[in-house]
Coordinates of C-alpha atoms in Angstrom, one line a residue:
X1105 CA 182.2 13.5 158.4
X1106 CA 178.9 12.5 156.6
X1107 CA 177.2 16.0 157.9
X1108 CA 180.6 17.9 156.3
X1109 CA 180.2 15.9 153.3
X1110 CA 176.1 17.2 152.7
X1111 CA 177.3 20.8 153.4
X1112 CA 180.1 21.1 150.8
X1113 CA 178.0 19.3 148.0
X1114 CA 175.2 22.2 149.1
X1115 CA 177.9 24.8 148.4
X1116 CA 178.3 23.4 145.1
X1117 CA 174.7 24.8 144.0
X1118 CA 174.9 28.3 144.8
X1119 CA 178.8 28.1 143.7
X1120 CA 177.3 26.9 140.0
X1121 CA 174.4 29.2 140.1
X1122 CA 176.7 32.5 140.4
X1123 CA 179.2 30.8 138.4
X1124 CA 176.7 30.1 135.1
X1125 CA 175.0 33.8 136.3
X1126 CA 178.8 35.9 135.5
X1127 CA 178.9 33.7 132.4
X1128 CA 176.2 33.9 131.1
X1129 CA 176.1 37.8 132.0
X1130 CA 179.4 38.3 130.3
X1131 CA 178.5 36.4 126.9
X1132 CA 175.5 38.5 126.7
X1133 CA 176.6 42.0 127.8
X1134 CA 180.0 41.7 125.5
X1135 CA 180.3 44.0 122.4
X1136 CA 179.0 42.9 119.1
X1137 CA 175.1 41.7 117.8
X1138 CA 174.9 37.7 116.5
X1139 CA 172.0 39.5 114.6
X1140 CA 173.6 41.8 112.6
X1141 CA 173.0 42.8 109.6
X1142 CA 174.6 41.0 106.7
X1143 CA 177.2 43.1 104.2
X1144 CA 174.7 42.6 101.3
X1145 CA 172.0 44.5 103.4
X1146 CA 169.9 41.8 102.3
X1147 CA 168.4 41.5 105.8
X1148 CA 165.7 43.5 106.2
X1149 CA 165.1 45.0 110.1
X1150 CA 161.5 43.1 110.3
X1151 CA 163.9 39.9 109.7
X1152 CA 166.4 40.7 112.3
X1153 CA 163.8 41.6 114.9
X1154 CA 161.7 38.1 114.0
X1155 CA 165.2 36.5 114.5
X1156 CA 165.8 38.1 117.9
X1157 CA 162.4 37.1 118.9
X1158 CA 162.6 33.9 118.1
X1159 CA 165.9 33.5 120.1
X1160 CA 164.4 35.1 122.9
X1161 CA 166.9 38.3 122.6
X1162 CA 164.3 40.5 122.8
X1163 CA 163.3 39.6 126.9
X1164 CA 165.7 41.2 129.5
X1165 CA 168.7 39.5 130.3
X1166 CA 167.6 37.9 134.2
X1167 CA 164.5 35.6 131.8
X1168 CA 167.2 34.5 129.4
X1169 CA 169.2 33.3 132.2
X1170 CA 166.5 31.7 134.1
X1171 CA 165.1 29.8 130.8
X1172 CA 168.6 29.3 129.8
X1173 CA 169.4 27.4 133.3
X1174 CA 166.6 25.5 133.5
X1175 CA 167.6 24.3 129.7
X1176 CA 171.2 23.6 131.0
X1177 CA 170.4 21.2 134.0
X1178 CA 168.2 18.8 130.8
X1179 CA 171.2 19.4 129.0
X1180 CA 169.3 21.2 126.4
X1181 CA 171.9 24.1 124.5
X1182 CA 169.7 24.9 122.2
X1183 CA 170.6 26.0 118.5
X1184 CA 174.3 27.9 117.2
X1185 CA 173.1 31.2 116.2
X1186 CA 175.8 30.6 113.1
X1187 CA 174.5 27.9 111.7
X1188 CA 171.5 26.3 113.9
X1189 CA 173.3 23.6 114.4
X1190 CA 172.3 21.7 117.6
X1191 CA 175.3 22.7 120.2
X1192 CA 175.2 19.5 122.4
X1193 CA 176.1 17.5 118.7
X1194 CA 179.1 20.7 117.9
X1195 CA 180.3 19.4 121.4
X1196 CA 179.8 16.1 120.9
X1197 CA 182.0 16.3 117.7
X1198 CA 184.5 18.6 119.2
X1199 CA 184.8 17.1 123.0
X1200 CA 186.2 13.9 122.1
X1201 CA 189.6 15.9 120.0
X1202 CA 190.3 18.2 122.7
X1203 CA 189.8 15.2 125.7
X1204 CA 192.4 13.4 123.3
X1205 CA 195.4 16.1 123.1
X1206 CA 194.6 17.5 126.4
X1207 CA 194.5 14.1 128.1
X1208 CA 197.9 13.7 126.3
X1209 CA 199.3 16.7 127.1
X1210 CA 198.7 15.9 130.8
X1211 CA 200.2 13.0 130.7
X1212 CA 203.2 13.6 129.1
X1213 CA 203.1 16.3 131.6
X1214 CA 203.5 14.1 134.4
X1215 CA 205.8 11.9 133.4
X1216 CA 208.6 14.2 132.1
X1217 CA 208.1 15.9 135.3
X1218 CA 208.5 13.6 137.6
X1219 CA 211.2 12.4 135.8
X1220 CA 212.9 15.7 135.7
X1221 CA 212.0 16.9 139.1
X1222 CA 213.4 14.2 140.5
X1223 CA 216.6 14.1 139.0
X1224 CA 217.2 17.7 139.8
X1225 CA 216.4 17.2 143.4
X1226 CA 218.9 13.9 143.7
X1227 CA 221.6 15.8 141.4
X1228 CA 221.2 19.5 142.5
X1229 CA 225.3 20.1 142.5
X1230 CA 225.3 18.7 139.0
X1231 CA 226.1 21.0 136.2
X1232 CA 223.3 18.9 134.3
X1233 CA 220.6 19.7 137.0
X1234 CA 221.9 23.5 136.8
X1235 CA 221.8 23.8 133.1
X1236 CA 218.0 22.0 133.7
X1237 CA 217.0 24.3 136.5
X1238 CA 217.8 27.3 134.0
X1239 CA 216.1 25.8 131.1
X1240 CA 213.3 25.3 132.8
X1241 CA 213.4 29.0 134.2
X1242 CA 213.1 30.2 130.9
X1243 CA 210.9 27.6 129.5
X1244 CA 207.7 28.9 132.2
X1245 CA 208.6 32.4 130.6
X1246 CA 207.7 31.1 127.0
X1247 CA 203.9 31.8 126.1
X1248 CA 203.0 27.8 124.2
X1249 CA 201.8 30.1 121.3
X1250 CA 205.4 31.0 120.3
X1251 CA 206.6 28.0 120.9
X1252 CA 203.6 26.6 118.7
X1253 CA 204.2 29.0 115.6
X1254 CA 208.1 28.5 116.2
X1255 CA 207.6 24.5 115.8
X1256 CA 205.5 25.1 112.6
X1257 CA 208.1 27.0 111.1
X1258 CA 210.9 24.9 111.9
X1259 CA 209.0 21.5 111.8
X1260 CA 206.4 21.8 109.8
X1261 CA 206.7 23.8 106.9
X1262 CA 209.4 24.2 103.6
X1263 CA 211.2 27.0 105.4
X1264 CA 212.0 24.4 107.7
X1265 CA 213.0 20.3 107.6
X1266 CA 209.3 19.5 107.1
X1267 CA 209.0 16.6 109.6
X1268 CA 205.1 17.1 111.0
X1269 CA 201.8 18.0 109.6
X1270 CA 200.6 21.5 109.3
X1271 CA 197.3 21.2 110.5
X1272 CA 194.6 19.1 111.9
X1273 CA 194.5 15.7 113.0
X1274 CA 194.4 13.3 110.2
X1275 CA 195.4 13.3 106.6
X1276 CA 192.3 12.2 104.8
X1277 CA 189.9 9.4 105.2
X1278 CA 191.0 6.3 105.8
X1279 CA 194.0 7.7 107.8
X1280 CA 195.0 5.2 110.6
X1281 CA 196.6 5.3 114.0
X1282 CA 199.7 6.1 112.7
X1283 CA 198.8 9.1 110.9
X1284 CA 196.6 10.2 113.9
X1285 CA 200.0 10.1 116.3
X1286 CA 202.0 11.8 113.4
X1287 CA 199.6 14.8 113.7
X1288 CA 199.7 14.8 117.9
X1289 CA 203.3 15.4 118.1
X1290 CA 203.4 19.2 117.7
X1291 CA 200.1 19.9 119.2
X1292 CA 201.1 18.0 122.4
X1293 CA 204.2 18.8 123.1
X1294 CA 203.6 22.9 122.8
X1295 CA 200.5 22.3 125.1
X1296 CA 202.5 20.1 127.3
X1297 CA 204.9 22.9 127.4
X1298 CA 203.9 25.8 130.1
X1299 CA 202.5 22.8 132.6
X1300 CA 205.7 20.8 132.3
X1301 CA 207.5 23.0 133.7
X1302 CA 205.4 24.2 136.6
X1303 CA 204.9 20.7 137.3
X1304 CA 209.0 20.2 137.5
X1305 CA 209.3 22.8 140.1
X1306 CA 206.9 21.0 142.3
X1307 CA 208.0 17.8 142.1
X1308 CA 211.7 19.0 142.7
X1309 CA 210.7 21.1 146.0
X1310 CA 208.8 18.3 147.1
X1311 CA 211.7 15.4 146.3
X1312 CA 214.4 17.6 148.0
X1313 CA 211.8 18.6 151.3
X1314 CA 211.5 14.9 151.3
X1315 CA 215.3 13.7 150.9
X1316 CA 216.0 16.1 154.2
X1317 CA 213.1 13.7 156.1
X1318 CA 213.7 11.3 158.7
X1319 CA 212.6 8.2 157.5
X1320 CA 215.1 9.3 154.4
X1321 CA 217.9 8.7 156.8
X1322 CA 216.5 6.1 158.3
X1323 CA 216.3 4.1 155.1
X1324 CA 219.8 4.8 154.3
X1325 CA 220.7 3.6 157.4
X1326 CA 219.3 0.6 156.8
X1327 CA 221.6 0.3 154.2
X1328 CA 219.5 1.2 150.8
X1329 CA 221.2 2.5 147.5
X1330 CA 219.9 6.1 146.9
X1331 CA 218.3 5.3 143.9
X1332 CA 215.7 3.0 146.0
X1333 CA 215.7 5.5 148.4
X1334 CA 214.5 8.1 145.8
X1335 CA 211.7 6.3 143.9
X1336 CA 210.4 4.3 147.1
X1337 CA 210.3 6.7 149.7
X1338 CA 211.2 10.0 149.1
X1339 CA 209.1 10.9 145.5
X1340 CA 205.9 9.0 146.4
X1341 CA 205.6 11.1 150.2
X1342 CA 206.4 14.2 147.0
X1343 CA 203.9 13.5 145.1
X1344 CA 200.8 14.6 147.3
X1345 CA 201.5 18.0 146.9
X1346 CA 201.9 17.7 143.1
X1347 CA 198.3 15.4 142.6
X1348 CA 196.7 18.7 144.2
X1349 CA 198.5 21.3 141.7
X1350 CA 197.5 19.2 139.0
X1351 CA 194.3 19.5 139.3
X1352 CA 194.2 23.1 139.7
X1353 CA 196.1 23.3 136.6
X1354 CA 193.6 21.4 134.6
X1355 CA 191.5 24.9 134.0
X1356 CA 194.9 26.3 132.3
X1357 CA 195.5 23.6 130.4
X1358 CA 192.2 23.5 129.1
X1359 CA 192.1 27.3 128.3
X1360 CA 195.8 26.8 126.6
X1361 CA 194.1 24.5 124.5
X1362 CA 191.6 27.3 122.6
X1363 CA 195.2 28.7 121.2
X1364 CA 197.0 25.4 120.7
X1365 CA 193.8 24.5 118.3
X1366 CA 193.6 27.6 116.5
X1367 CA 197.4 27.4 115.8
X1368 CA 197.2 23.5 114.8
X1369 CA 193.6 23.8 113.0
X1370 CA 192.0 21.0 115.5
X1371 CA 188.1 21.3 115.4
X1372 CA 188.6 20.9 119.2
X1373 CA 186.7 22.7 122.1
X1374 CA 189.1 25.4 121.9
X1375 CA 188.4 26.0 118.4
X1376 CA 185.0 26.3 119.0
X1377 CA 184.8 28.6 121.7
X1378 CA 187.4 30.8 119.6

């Protein structure tokens, strides 16, 4: 176990090196100059080409990487070529938003959920869990952008009934907790949106695999009600399966986030990387 344990952590270092190596590449080979010259043509081309020197531009693209890595692993980003700006303190600033409606996102996640799934597995003959099943079939349809511009119009704006605010996370200084939560609403529930519903569908194929089990019958044989047969054997042997697809759904639901802060205006991660 111990020698398995040493060779997948090894994996993990030629894993990040190829990983950071195609990002890195990607960044540098895509379209576009952060050196450009400025509309005014102020800039004169001995500026520009002191500029790309100074950022190292002007070396081929394997010594960037390599002096770029060894930067990374002492957490040293370097400078924003907008506004030289240290990168680790834009992070810093922005991490701690996107941790905080993310982190919510995913938790609402869960809960409704498991919640749901497990209602439509118990009730699957019901007209409620068939009018559910089909909402949530066209719910994992809708992109969370529409459904984020759609709850602006209707929610948020004078064309609408005006309930949430339009953008950001806070109202002013000396907003408080309140006025914080007011603002997550909207941003929360559209990023909640697309992962809800894939969540449901696992948790409901899980519950109803586990309700046709043997120790199911068993406890009802022993004389249990089927609501304690639901929540205390049947959804937690579910819920293995479901742990596992969260976490590969983290990824998403952090790449969901870049358009759920540009719609909302949160100075998140995702509005940084946009």
């Amino acid at each position: 176990m111990g020698r398995l344990i040493v060779t997948r952590l090894g994996l993990m270092i030629p894993t990040f090196v190829v990983m950071t190596a195609i990002t890195f590449a990607v960044a540098h080979l895509a379209p576009g100059d952060p050196l450009q010259l400025s509309d005014d043509g102020q800039a004169s081309v001995a500026a520009i080409d002191a500029a790309r020197r100074e950022l190292g531009l002007d070396r081929p693209l394997m010594s960037r990487y390599v002096t770029w890595l060894s930067r990374l692993v002492r957490l040293d980003l370097g400078s924003s070529v907008v506004d030289r700006a240290p990168v680790t303190g834009r992070i810093g600033e922005a991490l701690p938003r996107t941790v905080l409606v993310s982190g919510l996102a995913l938790l609402l996640s869960v809960l409704c959920s498991i919640a749901l799934g497990a209602f439509l597995a118990a009730k699957q003959r019901s007209a409620a869990a068939r009018f559910f099943s089909g909402a949530l079939a066209l719910a994992s349809g809708v992109p969370s952008f529409w459904v984020a511009v759609l709850a602006l119009l209707l929610l948020a704006t004078p064309r609408g009934l005006e309930l949430f605010p339009l953008q950001g996370l806070s109202s002013g200084p000396g907003a408080g907790v309140v006025d914080l939560a007011w603002h997550l609403v909207l941003p929360v529930f559209c990023l909640a949106w697309p992962t809800t519903a894939l969540l449901t569908r696992f948790v409901r194929e899980g519950v109803s695999t586990a309700l046709e089990q043997d120790f199911v019958r068993a406890a009802r044989a022993r004389g249990l009600d089927e609501r304690r047969v639901l929540l205390r054997h049947a959804l937690p042997n579910a819920m293995v399966p479901v742990v596992t697809v969260i976490g590969l759904h983290l990824p998403h639901l952090v790449a969901g986030s870049v358009v759920i802060e540009r719609v909302f205006g949160i100075s998140g991660m995702g509005l940084l990387a946009f």
